[in-house]
Every structure is written in structure tokens, then in C-alpha cells.
Amino acid sequence: MTTQPVEVDIPHTLGKAAARARVEGGFGQIADMIPGGHVTEHHWEGDSLTFTIEALGQRIASRLDIFDARVHATVNLPPFLALFAEAIRAKLAKEGTVLLK
């Protein structure tokens, strides 16, 4: 069974380069949204950051795409964590906005 990814667009006024710098310095905070979560792998492909969060014995594939006026976040929750999708979406929107101010 697969679940729909959690997707959030986070608007900003920083421009692409400054937004990327903020993301680089703070993307690990996304792992904090899941109890016991921590980033185990990450790499940039152009202006997209792909990373894996491990939490509660689960691997969560995640991606942040940086654009001039927004960051698009995609978090692929395994079925075990799908119950938390709305809470993660809300927290991602809130914390992402703080990160990009």
C-alpha cells in the first residue's frame, strides 16, 4: 500500500540563491517534525535537495525544490506514518515559512 505524498508550497521573497542558502542551513529541522526523526542522507541536484529522514523504524524520502518565489516540499510518507500526514503538512507550512523569513 502506498500513500499520497505530503506536498506544500512555501512562498518567500528571498530569491532563489538566498532561499537555497536558508534551506541548506536548516533542512534538518524538517526531520524534527517526526518523533525521533533524523536526516540520514542528502544531496543536491541543481536547485533540488533530496534527503532521507529515518524515524520510528521507517525511511521517509523527501525533496525540496527551490524556485525564485517559493519552495516546493514533498515528503513521501510510508503507510505506517500516513496517519500523521495532515499534522506534518501543517507543521511543514508553518516551520518552512519561519525558515524562509
PDB file of C-alpha atoms in Angstrom:
ATOM      1  CA  MET A   1       0.000   0.000   0.000  1.00  0.00           C
ATOM      2  CA  THR A   2       1.348   3.432  -0.908  1.00  0.00           C
ATOM      3  CA  THR A   3       0.202   6.815   0.299  1.00  0.00           C
ATOM      4  CA  GLN A   4      -0.030  10.173  -1.406  1.00  0.00           C
ATOM      5  CA  PRO A   5       2.988  12.362  -0.686  1.00  0.00           C
ATOM      6  CA  VAL A   6       2.623  15.364   1.565  1.00  0.00           C
ATOM      7  CA  GLU A   7       3.239  18.400  -0.646  1.00  0.00           C
ATOM      8  CA  VAL A   8       3.497  22.027   0.435  1.00  0.00           C
ATOM      9  CA  ASP A   9       4.414  25.221  -1.404  1.00  0.00           C
ATOM     10  CA  ILE A  10       6.174  27.690   0.884  1.00  0.00           C
ATOM     11  CA  PRO A  11       6.262  31.227  -0.546  1.00  0.00           C
ATOM     12  CA  HIS A  12       9.243  33.513   0.044  1.00  0.00           C
ATOM     13  CA  THR A  13      10.677  36.824  -1.131  1.00  0.00           C
ATOM     14  CA  LEU A  14      14.367  35.900  -0.848  1.00  0.00           C
ATOM     15  CA  GLY A  15      15.157  34.958  -4.429  1.00  0.00           C
ATOM     16  CA  LYS A  16      16.444  31.544  -5.387  1.00  0.00           C
ATOM     17  CA  ALA A  17      20.050  31.869  -4.137  1.00  0.00           C
ATOM     18  CA  ALA A  18      19.134  33.175  -0.669  1.00  0.00           C
ATOM     19  CA  ALA A  19      16.321  30.628  -0.303  1.00  0.00           C
ATOM     20  CA  ARG A  20      18.730  27.834  -1.188  1.00  0.00           C
ATOM     21  CA  ALA A  21      21.201  29.091   1.437  1.00  0.00           C
ATOM     22  CA  ARG A  22      18.471  29.109   4.106  1.00  0.00           C
ATOM     23  CA  VAL A  23      17.349  25.617   3.123  1.00  0.00           C
ATOM     24  CA  GLU A  24      20.950  24.376   3.205  1.00  0.00           C
ATOM     25  CA  GLY A  25      21.332  25.676   6.744  1.00  0.00           C
ATOM     26  CA  GLY A  26      18.030  24.453   8.113  1.00  0.00           C
ATOM     27  CA  PHE A  27      16.570  21.498   6.239  1.00  0.00           C
ATOM     28  CA  GLY A  28      17.404  19.173   9.140  1.00  0.00           C
ATOM     29  CA  GLN A  29      14.607  20.873  11.072  1.00  0.00           C
ATOM     30  CA  ILE A  30      12.136  19.037   8.861  1.00  0.00           C
ATOM     31  CA  ALA A  31      13.217  15.775  10.488  1.00  0.00           C
ATOM     32  CA  ASP A  32      12.264  17.250  13.865  1.00  0.00           C
ATOM     33  CA  MET A  33       8.615  17.229  12.744  1.00  0.00           C
ATOM     34  CA  ILE A  34       8.562  13.455  13.134  1.00  0.00           C
ATOM     35  CA  PRO A  35       9.234  11.991  16.596  1.00  0.00           C
ATOM     36  CA  GLY A  36      12.763  10.602  16.706  1.00  0.00           C
ATOM     37  CA  GLY A  37      13.406  11.726  13.127  1.00  0.00           C
ATOM     38  CA  HIS A  38      16.861  12.488  11.772  1.00  0.00           C
ATOM     39  CA  VAL A  39      18.327  13.063   8.312  1.00  0.00           C
ATOM     40  CA  THR A  40      20.490  10.140   7.195  1.00  0.00           C
ATOM     41  CA  GLU A  41      21.294  11.095   3.590  1.00  0.00           C
ATOM     42  CA  HIS A  42      21.108  14.254   1.495  1.00  0.00           C
ATOM     43  CA  HIS A  43      22.348  15.613  -1.824  1.00  0.00           C
ATOM     44  CA  TRP A  44      21.671  18.495  -4.186  1.00  0.00           C
ATOM     45  CA  GLU A  45      20.674  18.045  -7.826  1.00  0.00           C
ATOM     46  CA  GLY A  46      20.680  21.556  -9.262  1.00  0.00           C
ATOM     47  CA  ASP A  47      18.192  23.510  -7.160  1.00  0.00           C
ATOM     48  CA  SER A  48      16.573  20.406  -5.659  1.00  0.00           C
ATOM     49  CA  LEU A  49      17.598  18.883  -2.344  1.00  0.00           C
ATOM     50  CA  THR A  50      16.794  15.190  -1.964  1.00  0.00           C
ATOM     51  CA  PHE A  51      17.109  13.708   1.518  1.00  0.00           C
ATOM     52  CA  THR A  52      16.036  10.769   3.641  1.00  0.00           C
ATOM     53  CA  ILE A  53      14.600  11.005   7.121  1.00  0.00           C
ATOM     54  CA  GLU A  54      14.625   7.962   9.373  1.00  0.00           C
ATOM     55  CA  ALA A  55      12.069   7.825  12.177  1.00  0.00           C
ATOM     56  CA  LEU A  56      10.219   5.137  14.077  1.00  0.00           C
ATOM     57  CA  GLY A  57      11.997   2.459  12.055  1.00  0.00           C
ATOM     58  CA  GLN A  58      10.781   3.996   8.784  1.00  0.00           C
ATOM     59  CA  ARG A  59      12.619   5.679   5.886  1.00  0.00           C
ATOM     60  CA  ILE A  60      10.985   8.812   4.524  1.00  0.00           C
ATOM     61  CA  ALA A  61      12.111  10.065   1.111  1.00  0.00           C
ATOM     62  CA  SER A  62      11.865  13.862   0.909  1.00  0.00           C
ATOM     63  CA  ARG A  63      12.626  16.602  -1.595  1.00  0.00           C
ATOM     64  CA  LEU A  64      12.796  20.386  -1.570  1.00  0.00           C
ATOM     65  CA  ASP A  65      12.656  22.177  -4.934  1.00  0.00           C
ATOM     66  CA  ILE A  66      13.870  25.779  -4.778  1.00  0.00           C
ATOM     67  CA  PHE A  67      12.212  28.384  -7.012  1.00  0.00           C
ATOM     68  CA  ASP A  68      12.521  32.176  -7.220  1.00  0.00           C
ATOM     69  CA  ALA A  69       9.442  32.860  -5.067  1.00  0.00           C
ATOM     70  CA  ARG A  70       8.602  29.509  -3.435  1.00  0.00           C
ATOM     71  CA  VAL A  71       9.997  26.231  -2.150  1.00  0.00           C
ATOM     72  CA  HIS A  72       8.045  23.107  -3.031  1.00  0.00           C
ATOM     73  CA  ALA A  73       8.368  20.416  -0.359  1.00  0.00           C
ATOM     74  CA  THR A  74       7.489  16.773  -0.998  1.00  0.00           C
ATOM     75  CA  VAL A  75       7.536  14.210   1.820  1.00  0.00           C
ATOM     76  CA  ASN A  76       6.752  10.603   0.862  1.00  0.00           C
ATOM     77  CA  LEU A  77       5.333   9.037   3.986  1.00  0.00           C
ATOM     78  CA  PRO A  78       5.252   5.256   4.286  1.00  0.00           C
ATOM     79  CA  PRO A  79       1.800   3.811   5.114  1.00  0.00           C
ATOM     80  CA  PHE A  80       2.797   3.391   8.780  1.00  0.00           C
ATOM     81  CA  LEU A  81       3.157   7.178   9.132  1.00  0.00           C
ATOM     82  CA  ALA A  82       0.248   8.233   6.893  1.00  0.00           C
ATOM     83  CA  LEU A  83      -1.863   8.999   9.967  1.00  0.00           C
ATOM     84  CA  PHE A  84       0.416  11.979  10.595  1.00  0.00           C
ATOM     85  CA  ALA A  85       0.137  13.446   7.073  1.00  0.00           C
ATOM     86  CA  GLU A  86      -2.065  16.437   7.932  1.00  0.00           C
ATOM     87  CA  ALA A  87      -0.067  17.295  11.051  1.00  0.00           C
ATOM     88  CA  ILE A  88       3.169  17.112   9.065  1.00  0.00           C
ATOM     89  CA  ARG A  89       1.698  19.241   6.253  1.00  0.00           C
ATOM     90  CA  ALA A  90       0.610  21.950   8.725  1.00  0.00           C
ATOM     91  CA  LYS A  91       3.903  21.952  10.602  1.00  0.00           C
ATOM     92  CA  LEU A  92       5.907  21.978   7.358  1.00  0.00           C
ATOM     93  CA  ALA A  93       3.996  25.028   6.123  1.00  0.00           C
ATOM     94  CA  LYS A  94       4.476  26.829   9.454  1.00  0.00           C
ATOM     95  CA  GLU A  95       8.134  25.932  10.078  1.00  0.00           C
ATOM     96  CA  GLY A  96       9.085  26.364   6.415  1.00  0.00           C
ATOM     97  CA  THR A  97       7.729  29.904   6.464  1.00  0.00           C
ATOM     98  CA  VAL A  98       9.815  30.661   9.567  1.00  0.00           C
ATOM     99  CA  LEU A  99      12.931  29.173   7.941  1.00  0.00           C
ATOM    100  CA  LEU A 100      12.497  31.328   4.831  1.00  0.00           C
ATOM    101  CA  LYS A 101      11.962  34.680   6.635  1.00  0.00           C
TER     102      LYS A 101
END
